Coordinates of C-alpha atoms and ligand atoms in Angstrom, one line a residue:
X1 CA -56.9 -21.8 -7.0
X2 CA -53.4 -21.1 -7.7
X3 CA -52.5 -22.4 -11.7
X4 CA -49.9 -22.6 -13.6
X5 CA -49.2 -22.4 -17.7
X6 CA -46.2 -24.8 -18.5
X7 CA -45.1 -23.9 -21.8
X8 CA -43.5 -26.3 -23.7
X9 CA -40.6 -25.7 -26.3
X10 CA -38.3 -28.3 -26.7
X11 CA -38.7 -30.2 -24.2
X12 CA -41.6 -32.5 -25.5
X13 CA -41.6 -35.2 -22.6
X14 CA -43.6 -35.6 -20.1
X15 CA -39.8 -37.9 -18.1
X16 CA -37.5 -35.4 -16.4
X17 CA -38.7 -32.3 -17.6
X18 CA -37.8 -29.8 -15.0
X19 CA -40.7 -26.9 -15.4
X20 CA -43.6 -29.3 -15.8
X21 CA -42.3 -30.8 -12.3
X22 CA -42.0 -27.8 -10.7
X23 CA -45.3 -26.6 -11.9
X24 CA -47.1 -29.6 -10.4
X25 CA -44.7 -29.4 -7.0
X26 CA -45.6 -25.8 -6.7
X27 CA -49.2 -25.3 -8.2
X28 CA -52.5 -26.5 -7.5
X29 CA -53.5 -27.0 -10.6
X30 CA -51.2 -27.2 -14.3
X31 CA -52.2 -26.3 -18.1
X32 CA -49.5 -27.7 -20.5
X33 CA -49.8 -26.0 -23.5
X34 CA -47.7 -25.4 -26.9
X35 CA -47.5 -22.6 -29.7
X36 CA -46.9 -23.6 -33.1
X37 CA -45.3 -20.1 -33.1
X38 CA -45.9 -18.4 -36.5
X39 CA -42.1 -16.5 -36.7
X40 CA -40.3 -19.9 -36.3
X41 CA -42.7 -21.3 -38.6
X42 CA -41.9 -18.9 -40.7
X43 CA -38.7 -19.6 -41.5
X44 CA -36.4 -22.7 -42.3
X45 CA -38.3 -24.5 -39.3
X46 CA -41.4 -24.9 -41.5
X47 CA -38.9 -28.0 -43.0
X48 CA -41.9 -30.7 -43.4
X49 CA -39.4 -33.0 -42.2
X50 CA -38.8 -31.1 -38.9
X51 CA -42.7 -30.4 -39.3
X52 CA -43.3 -33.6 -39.5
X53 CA -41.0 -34.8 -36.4
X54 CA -42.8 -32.0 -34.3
X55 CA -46.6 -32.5 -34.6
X56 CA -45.5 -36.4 -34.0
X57 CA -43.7 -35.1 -31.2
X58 CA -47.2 -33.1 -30.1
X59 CA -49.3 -35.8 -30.9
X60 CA -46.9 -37.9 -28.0
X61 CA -47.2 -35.7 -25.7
X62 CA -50.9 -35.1 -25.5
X63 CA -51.8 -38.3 -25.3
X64 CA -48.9 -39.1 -22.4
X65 CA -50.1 -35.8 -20.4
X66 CA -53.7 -37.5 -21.2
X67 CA -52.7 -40.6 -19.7
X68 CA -52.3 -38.4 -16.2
X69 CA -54.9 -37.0 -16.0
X70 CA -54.3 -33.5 -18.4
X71 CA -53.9 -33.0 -21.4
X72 CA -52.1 -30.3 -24.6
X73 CA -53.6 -27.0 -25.0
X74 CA -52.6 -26.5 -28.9
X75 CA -52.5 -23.1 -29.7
X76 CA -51.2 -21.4 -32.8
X77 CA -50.1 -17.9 -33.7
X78 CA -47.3 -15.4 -32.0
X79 CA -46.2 -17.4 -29.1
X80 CA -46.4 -14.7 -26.8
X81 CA -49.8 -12.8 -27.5
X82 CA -51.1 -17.3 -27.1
X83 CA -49.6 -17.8 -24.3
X84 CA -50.8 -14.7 -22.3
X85 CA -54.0 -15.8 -23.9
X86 CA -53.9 -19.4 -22.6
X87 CA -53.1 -17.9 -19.2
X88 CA -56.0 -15.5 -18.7
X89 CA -58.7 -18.2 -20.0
X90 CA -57.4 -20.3 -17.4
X91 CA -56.8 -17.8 -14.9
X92 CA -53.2 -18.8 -14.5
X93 CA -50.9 -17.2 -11.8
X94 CA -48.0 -18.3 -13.6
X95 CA -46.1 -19.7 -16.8
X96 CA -43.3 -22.2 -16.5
X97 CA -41.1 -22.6 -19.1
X98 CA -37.5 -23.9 -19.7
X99 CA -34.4 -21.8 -20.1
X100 CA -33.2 -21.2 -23.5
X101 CA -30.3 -19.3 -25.3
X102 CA -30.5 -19.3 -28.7
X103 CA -31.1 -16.0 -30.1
X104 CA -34.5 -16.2 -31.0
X105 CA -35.6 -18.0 -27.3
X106 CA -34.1 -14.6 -25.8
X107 CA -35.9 -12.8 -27.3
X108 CA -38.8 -14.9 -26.8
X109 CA -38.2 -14.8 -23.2
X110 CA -38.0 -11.3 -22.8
X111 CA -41.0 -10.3 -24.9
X112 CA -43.0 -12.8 -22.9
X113 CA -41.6 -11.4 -19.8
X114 CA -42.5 -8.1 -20.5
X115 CA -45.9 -9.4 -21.6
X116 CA -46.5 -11.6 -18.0
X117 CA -45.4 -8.4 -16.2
X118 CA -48.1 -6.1 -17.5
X119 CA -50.8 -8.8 -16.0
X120 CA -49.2 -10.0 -13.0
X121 CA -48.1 -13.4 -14.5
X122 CA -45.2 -14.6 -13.0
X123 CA -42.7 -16.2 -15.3
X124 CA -40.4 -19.2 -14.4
X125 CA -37.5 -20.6 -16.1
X126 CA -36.1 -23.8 -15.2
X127 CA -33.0 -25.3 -16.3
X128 CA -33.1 -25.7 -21.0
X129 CA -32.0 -28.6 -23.1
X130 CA -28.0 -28.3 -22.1
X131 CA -26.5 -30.8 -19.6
X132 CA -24.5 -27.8 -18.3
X133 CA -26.2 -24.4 -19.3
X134 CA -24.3 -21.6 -21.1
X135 CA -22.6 -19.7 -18.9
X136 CA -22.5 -22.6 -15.9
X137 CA -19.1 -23.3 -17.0
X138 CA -17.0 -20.2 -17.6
X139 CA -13.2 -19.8 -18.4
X140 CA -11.5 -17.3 -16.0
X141 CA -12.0 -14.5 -17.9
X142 CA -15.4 -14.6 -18.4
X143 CA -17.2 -15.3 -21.9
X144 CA -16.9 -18.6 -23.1
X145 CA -14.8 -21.8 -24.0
X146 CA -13.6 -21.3 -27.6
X147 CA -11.9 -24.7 -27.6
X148 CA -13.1 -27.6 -27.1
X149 CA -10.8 -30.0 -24.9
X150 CA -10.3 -27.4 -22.0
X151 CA -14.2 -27.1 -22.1
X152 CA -14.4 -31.2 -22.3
X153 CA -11.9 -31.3 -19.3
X154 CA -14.1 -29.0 -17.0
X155 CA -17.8 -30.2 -17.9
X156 CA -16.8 -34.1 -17.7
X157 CA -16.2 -33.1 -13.9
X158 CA -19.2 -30.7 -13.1
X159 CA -21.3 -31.5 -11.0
X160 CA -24.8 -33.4 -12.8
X161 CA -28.2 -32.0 -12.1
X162 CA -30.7 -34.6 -11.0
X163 CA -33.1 -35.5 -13.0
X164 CA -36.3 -34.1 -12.6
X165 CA -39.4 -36.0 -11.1
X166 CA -41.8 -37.9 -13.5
X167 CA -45.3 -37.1 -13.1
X168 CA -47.7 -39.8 -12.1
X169 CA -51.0 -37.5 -12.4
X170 CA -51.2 -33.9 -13.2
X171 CA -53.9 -31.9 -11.3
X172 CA -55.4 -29.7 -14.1
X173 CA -58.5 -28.1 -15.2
X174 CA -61.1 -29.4 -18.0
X175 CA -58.8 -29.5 -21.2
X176 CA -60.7 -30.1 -24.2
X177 CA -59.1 -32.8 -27.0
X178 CA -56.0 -31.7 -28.9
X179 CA -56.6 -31.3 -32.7
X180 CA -53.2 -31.5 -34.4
X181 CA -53.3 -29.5 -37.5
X182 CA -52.8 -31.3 -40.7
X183 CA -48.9 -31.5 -42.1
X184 CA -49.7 -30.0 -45.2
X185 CA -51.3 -26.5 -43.8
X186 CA -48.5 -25.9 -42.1
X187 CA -45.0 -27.2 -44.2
X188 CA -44.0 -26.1 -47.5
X189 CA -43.8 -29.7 -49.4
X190 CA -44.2 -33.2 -48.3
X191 CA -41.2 -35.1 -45.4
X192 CA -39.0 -37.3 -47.0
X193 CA -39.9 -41.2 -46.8
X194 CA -37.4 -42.8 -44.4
X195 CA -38.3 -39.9 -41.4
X196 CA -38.0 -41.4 -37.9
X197 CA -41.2 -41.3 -36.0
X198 CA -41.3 -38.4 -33.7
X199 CA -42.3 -38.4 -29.8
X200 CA -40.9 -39.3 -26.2
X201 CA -42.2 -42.9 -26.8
X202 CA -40.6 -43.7 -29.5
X203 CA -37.3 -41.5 -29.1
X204 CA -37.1 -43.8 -25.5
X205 CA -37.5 -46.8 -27.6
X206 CA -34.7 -45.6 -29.7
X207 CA -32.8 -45.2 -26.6
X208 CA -33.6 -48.6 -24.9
X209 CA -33.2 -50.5 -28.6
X210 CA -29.5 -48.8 -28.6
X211 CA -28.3 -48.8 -25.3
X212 CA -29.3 -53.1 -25.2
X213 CA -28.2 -53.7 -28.9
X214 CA -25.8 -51.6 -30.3
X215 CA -23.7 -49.3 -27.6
X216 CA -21.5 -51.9 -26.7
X217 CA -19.7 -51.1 -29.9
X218 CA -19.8 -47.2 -30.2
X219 CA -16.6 -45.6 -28.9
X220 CA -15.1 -47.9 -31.6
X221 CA -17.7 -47.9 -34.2
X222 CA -19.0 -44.7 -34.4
X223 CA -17.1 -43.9 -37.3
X224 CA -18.0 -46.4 -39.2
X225 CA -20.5 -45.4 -41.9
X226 CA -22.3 -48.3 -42.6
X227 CA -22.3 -49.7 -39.4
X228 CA -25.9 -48.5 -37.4
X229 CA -23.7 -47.6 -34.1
X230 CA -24.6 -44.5 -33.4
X231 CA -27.9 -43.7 -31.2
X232 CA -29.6 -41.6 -33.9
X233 CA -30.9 -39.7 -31.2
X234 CA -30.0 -36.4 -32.2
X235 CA -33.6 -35.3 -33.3
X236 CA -35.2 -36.4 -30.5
X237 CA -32.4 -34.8 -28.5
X238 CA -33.2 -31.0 -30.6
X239 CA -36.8 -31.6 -29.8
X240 CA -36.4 -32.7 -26.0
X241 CA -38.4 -36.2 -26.1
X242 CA -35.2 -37.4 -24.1
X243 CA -33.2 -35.3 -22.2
X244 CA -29.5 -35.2 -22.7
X245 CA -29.5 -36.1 -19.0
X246 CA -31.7 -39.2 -19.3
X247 CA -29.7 -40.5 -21.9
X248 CA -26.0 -39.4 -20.2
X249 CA -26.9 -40.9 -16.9
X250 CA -28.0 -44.3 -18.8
X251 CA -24.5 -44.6 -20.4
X252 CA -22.1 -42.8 -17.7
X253 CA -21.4 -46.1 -16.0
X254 CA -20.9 -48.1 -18.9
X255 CA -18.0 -49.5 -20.7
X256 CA -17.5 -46.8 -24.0
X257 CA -19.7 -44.1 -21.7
X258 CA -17.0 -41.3 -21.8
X259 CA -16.8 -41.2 -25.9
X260 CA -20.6 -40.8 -26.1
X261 CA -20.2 -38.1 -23.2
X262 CA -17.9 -36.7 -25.0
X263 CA -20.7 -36.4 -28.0
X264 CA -22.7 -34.8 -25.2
X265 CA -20.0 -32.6 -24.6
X266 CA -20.1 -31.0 -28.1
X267 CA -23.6 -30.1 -27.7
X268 CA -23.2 -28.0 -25.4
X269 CA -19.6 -26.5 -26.4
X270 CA -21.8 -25.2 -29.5
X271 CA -24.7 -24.2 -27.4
X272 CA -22.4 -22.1 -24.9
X273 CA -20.1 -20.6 -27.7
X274 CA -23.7 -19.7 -29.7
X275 CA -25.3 -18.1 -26.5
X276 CA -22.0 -16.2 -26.1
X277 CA -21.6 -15.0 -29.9
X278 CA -25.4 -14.7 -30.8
X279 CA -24.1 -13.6 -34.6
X280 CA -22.5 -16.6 -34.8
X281 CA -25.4 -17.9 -37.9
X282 CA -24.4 -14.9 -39.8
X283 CA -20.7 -14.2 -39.2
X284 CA -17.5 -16.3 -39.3
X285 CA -16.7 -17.1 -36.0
X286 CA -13.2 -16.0 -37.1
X287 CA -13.1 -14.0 -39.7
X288 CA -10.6 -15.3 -42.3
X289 CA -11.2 -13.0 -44.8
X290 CA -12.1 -16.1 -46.7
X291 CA -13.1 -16.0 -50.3
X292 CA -16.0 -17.9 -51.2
X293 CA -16.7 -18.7 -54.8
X294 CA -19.9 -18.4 -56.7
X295 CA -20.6 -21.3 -58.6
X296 CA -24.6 -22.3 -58.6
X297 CA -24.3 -25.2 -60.9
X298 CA -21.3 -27.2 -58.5
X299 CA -23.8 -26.2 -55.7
X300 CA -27.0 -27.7 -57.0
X301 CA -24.8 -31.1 -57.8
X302 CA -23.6 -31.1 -54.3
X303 CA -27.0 -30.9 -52.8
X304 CA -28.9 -33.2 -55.2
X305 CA -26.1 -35.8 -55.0
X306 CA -24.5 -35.6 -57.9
X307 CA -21.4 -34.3 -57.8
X308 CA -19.5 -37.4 -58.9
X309 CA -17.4 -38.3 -55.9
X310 CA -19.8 -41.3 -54.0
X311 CA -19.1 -41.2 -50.3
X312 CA -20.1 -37.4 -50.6
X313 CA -23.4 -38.1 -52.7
X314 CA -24.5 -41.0 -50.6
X315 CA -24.4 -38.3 -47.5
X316 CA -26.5 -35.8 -49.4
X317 CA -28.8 -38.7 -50.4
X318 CA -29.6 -40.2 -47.1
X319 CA -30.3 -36.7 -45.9
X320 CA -32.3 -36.4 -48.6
X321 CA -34.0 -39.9 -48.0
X322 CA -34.2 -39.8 -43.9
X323 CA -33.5 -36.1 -42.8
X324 CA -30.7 -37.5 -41.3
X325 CA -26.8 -37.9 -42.1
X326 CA -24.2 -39.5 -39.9
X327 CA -21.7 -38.2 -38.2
X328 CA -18.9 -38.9 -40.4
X329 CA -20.9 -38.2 -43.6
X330 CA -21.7 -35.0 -42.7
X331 CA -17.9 -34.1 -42.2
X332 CA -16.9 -35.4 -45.6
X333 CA -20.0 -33.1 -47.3
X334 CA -19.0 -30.5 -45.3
X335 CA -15.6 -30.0 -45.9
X336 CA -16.0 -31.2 -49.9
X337 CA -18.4 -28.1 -50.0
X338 CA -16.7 -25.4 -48.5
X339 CA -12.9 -26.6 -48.8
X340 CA -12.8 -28.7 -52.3
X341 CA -15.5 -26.5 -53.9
X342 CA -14.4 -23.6 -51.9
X343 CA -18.1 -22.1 -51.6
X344 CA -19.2 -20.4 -48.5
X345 CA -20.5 -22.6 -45.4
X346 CA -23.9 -20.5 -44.9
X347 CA -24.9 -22.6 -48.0
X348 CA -24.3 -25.9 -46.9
X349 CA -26.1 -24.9 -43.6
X350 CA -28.9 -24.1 -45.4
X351 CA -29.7 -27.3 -46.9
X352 CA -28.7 -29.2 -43.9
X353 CA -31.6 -27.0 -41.8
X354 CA -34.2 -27.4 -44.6
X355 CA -33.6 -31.1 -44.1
X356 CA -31.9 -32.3 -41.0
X357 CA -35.1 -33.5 -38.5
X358 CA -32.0 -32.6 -36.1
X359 CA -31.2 -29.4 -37.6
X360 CA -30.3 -26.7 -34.1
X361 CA -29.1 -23.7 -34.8
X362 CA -26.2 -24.0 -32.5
X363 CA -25.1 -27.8 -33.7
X364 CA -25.5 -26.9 -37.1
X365 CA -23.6 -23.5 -37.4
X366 CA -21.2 -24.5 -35.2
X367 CA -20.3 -27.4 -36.7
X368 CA -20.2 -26.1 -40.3
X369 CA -18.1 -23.4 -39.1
X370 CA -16.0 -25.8 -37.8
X371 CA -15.1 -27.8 -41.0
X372 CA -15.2 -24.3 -42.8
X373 CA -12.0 -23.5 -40.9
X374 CA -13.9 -20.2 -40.1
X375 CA -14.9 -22.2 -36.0
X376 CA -13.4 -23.7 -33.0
X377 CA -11.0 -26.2 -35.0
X378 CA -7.7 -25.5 -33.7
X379 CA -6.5 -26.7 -37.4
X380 CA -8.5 -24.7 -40.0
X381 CA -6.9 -25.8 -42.9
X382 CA -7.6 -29.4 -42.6
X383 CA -8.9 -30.9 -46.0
X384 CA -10.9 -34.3 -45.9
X385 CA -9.8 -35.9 -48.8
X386 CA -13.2 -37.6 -49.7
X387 CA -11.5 -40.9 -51.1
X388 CA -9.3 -41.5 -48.0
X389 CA -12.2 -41.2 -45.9
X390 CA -14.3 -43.5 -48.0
X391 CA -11.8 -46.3 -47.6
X392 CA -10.7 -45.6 -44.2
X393 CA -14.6 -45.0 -43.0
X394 CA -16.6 -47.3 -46.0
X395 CA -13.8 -49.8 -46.6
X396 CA -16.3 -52.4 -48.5
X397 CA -18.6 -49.8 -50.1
X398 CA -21.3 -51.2 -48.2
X399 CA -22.8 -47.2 -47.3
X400 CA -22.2 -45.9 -50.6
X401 CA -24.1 -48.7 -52.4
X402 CA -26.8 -48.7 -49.7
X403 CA -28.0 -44.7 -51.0
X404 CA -26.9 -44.5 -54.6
X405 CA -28.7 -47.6 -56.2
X406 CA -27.1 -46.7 -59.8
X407 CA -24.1 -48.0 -58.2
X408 CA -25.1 -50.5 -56.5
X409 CA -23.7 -53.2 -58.7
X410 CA -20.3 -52.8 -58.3
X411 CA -18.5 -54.6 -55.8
X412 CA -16.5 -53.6 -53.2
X413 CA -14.4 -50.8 -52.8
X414 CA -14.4 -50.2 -56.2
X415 CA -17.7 -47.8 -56.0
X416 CA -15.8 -45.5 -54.3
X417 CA -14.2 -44.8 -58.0
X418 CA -16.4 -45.6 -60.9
X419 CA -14.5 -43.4 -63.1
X420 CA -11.8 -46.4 -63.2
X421 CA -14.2 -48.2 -65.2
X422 CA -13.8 -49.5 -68.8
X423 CA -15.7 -46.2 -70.5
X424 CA -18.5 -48.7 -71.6
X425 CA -19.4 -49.5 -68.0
X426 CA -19.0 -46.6 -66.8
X427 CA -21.1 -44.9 -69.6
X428 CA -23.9 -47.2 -68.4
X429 CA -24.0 -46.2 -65.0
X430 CA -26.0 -42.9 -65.9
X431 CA -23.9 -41.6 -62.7
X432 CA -21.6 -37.8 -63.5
X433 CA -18.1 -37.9 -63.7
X434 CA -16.0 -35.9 -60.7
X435 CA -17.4 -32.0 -60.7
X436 CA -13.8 -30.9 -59.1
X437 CA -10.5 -32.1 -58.3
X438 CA -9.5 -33.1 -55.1
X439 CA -6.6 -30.6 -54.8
X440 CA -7.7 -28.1 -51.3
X441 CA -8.7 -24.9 -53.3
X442 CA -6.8 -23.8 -49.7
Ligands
LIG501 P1 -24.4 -40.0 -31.5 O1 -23.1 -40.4 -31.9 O2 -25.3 -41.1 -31.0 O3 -24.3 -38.9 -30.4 C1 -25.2 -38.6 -29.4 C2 -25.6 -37.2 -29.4 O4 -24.5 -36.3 -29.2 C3 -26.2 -36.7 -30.7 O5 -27.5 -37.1 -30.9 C4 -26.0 -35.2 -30.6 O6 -27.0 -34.6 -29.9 C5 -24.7 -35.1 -29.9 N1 -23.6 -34.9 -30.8 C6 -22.8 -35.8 -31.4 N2 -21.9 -35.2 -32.2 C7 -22.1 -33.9 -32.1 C8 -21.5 -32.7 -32.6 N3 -20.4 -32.8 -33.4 N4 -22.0 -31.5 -32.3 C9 -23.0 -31.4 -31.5 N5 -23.6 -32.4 -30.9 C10 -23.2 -33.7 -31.2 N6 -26.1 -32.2 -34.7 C11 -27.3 -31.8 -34.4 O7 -27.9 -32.3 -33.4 N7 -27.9 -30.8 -35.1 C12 -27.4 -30.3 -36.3 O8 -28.0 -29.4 -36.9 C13 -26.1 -30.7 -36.6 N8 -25.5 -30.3 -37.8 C14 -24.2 -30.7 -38.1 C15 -23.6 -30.2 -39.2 C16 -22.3 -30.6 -39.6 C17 -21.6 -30.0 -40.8 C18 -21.7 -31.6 -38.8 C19 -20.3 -32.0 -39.2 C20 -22.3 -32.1 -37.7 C21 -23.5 -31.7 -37.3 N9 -24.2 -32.2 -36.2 C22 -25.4 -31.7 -35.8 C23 -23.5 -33.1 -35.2 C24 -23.6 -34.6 -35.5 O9 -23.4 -34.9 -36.8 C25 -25.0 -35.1 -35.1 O10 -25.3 -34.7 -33.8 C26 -25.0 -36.7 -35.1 O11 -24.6 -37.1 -36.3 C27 -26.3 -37.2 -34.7 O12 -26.3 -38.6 -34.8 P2 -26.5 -39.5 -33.5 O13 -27.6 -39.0 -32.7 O14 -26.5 -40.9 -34.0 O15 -25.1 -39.2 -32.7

């Protein structure tokens, strides 16, 4: 009987998901199986939001492989020592896993290559979470694309892979019930209230909801802050219940296609430019010789919402609220944090990965880097002046009254300056005056 172990990582679906296809195409029999692996837990992953996203995720994904015919083995501990384990019970010829280049999936991949080698276990990698892998598209030198637009001009015109087949049944051995551990053994507090549901099922929901309700209106709207017009896919994107492929080749065709290509696009700029500068968590991608300040208390205001200036507290609190921020809010936080306060980025990306149900190392750090001034941005000294953005991106007020309910009675665009207030109103708002001045410490 020739078997196969398909490991998942992230790549929770069961719809094109390119090693559990191949597994079934080439093996007799399949055992999908998944390490709640004790290192990532470990660290800033054991977020009970992200925790919380995941075993949803897990719990999806058993019961879908369940509906053909298999089922999840659930295993926890070092992910390599389990899944050698998993293999050997089953008597497994094989593991099947997708491709991965973050720094801690490299090593992940080698350790467990080493590990399949010393019993004969063959180990297969099929293509990871980017639309075009790192390293796929190269500049001519080699390395990798350190700007964005030259790397947008060659990946809109790459070639796409198909998507991978969708399983009807799975041919597998006995697999006994999964038993998802409970949230609280594994994450270090409880997930914030307004989490999305986790899973394939609902993150193809999401997907249909959007692409029928809302995507008509995205390549102009996606700025917008209290406008809902951007998929909010990204979590289920960082846990692979929908492939960046599904959801490219849904919108390709469409009117306003390219911009959310484009989105696409920046993924995997950050994931090649990560895979490429592995430090890239640690160390400025170009060293600036910047010089961060130290200043806890302006810090803690910033990530408890309090740091005076609206637009940037109502970010922090819907993070806080729904592990999630938009787009736009995130830049404006950003940039108040490391350019206004002047204190160092590895902070602020920090909170965002104890938080963000979307948080990915390469998204994240790249990103951060890039509003630092220290990343890709061809123009590191921009400043986002908080207020401009608020009335360029929240004209009405509408997203800053919608997280910061002490100010939710003012009107209009007003909120986006309660310091203008008569001192007796604005005493009564029980919300701080400004922590800084808006002046670019830069
Ligand atoms: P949509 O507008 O619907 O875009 C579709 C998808 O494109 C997103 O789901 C996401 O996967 C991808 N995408 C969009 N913008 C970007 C971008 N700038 N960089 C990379 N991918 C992008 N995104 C993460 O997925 N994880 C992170 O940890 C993360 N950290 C960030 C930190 C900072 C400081 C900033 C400025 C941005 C960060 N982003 C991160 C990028 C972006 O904010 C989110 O991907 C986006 O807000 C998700 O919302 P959405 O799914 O509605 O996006």
């Amino acid at each position: 009987m020739r078997r196969a172990v398909v490991l998942f990582t992230c790549d929770l679906r069961v719809h094109d998901q390119p090693a559990l296809a191949a597994a079934i195409a080439e093996r007799e029999q399949v055992i999908p199986a998944f390490v709640l692996d004790e290192r990532v837990l470990a660290g800033s992953a054991a977020s009970p939001n992200r925790l919380s996203f995941l075993l949803d995720s897990l719990r999806d994904l058993d019961s879908s492989l369940r509906a053909r015919g298999a089922g999840l083995v659930l295993a926890h501990g070092d992910v390599v020592e389990q899944t050698l384990r998993i293999a050997l019970r089953f008597r497994a010829q094989a593991v099947y896993m997708s491709a991965d280049t973050t720094p801690y999936a490299r090593e992940r991949r080698a350790r467990l290559g080493r590990a399949c080698a010393s019993e004969r276990i063959e180990l297969v990698e099929l293509p990871g979470p980017s639309i075009c892998e790192p390293g796929a598209l190269a500049p001519k030198g080699g390395g990798h694309y350190r700007v964005f637009t030259p790397y947008w001009r060659v990946w809109r015109d790459a070639p796409r892979p198909a998507a991978a087949a969708t399983p009807r049944r799975i041919p597998t051995p006995h697999i006994a019930p999964m038993r998802a551990p409970a949230l609280r053994s594994l994450a270090r507090g409880r997930p914030s209230s307004g989490i999305a549901a986790g899973g394939e099922t609902a993150g193809r929901e999401r997907l249909q909801r959007w692409l029928s309700r809302s995507f008509e209106g995205y390549a102009e709207r996606r700025d917008e802050l209290p406008a809902q017009a951007t998929s909010r896919l990204s979590p289920y994107l960082h846990f692979g219940c929908v492939s960046a492929g599904t959801m490219l080749a849904r919108v390709e065709s469409r009117a306003g296609g390219e911009e959310l290509a484009r989105q696409l696009c920046w993924r995997d700029f950050h994931r090649q430019v990560l895979a490429d500068r592995p430090d890239l968590p640690r160390h400025d991608y170009r060293p600036r010789r910047s010089r961060w300040r130290r200043d806890p208390a302006a810090l803690g205001a910033w990530r408890a919402g309090l740091t005076g200036y609206p637009i940037v507290d109502a970010g922090m609190r819907q993070l806080a609220a729904e592990g999630f921020m938009h787009n736009r809010a995130r830049m404006i936080v950003a940039s108040f944090l490391t350019k206004t306060l002047g204190i160092d980025w590895r902070h602020g990306a920090a909170h965002f990965a104890e938080l963000l149900c979307d948080a990915d190392v390469a998204s994240n750090v790249g990103n951060w880097q890039w509003v630092a001034g220290t990343g890709n941005d061809t123009r590191p000294n921009r400043v986002l002046n908080p207020l401009r953005q608020a009335r360029r991106f929240d004209p009405d007020g509408r997203y800053v009254r919608r997280y910061l309910p002490e100010l939710a009675e003012i009107a209009g665009r007003g909120v986006h300056e309660p310091w203008r207030l008569p001192p007796r109103e604005r005493r009564a708002l029980r919300y701080p005056p400004p922590i800084a001045a808006l002046a670019s410490r830069r």
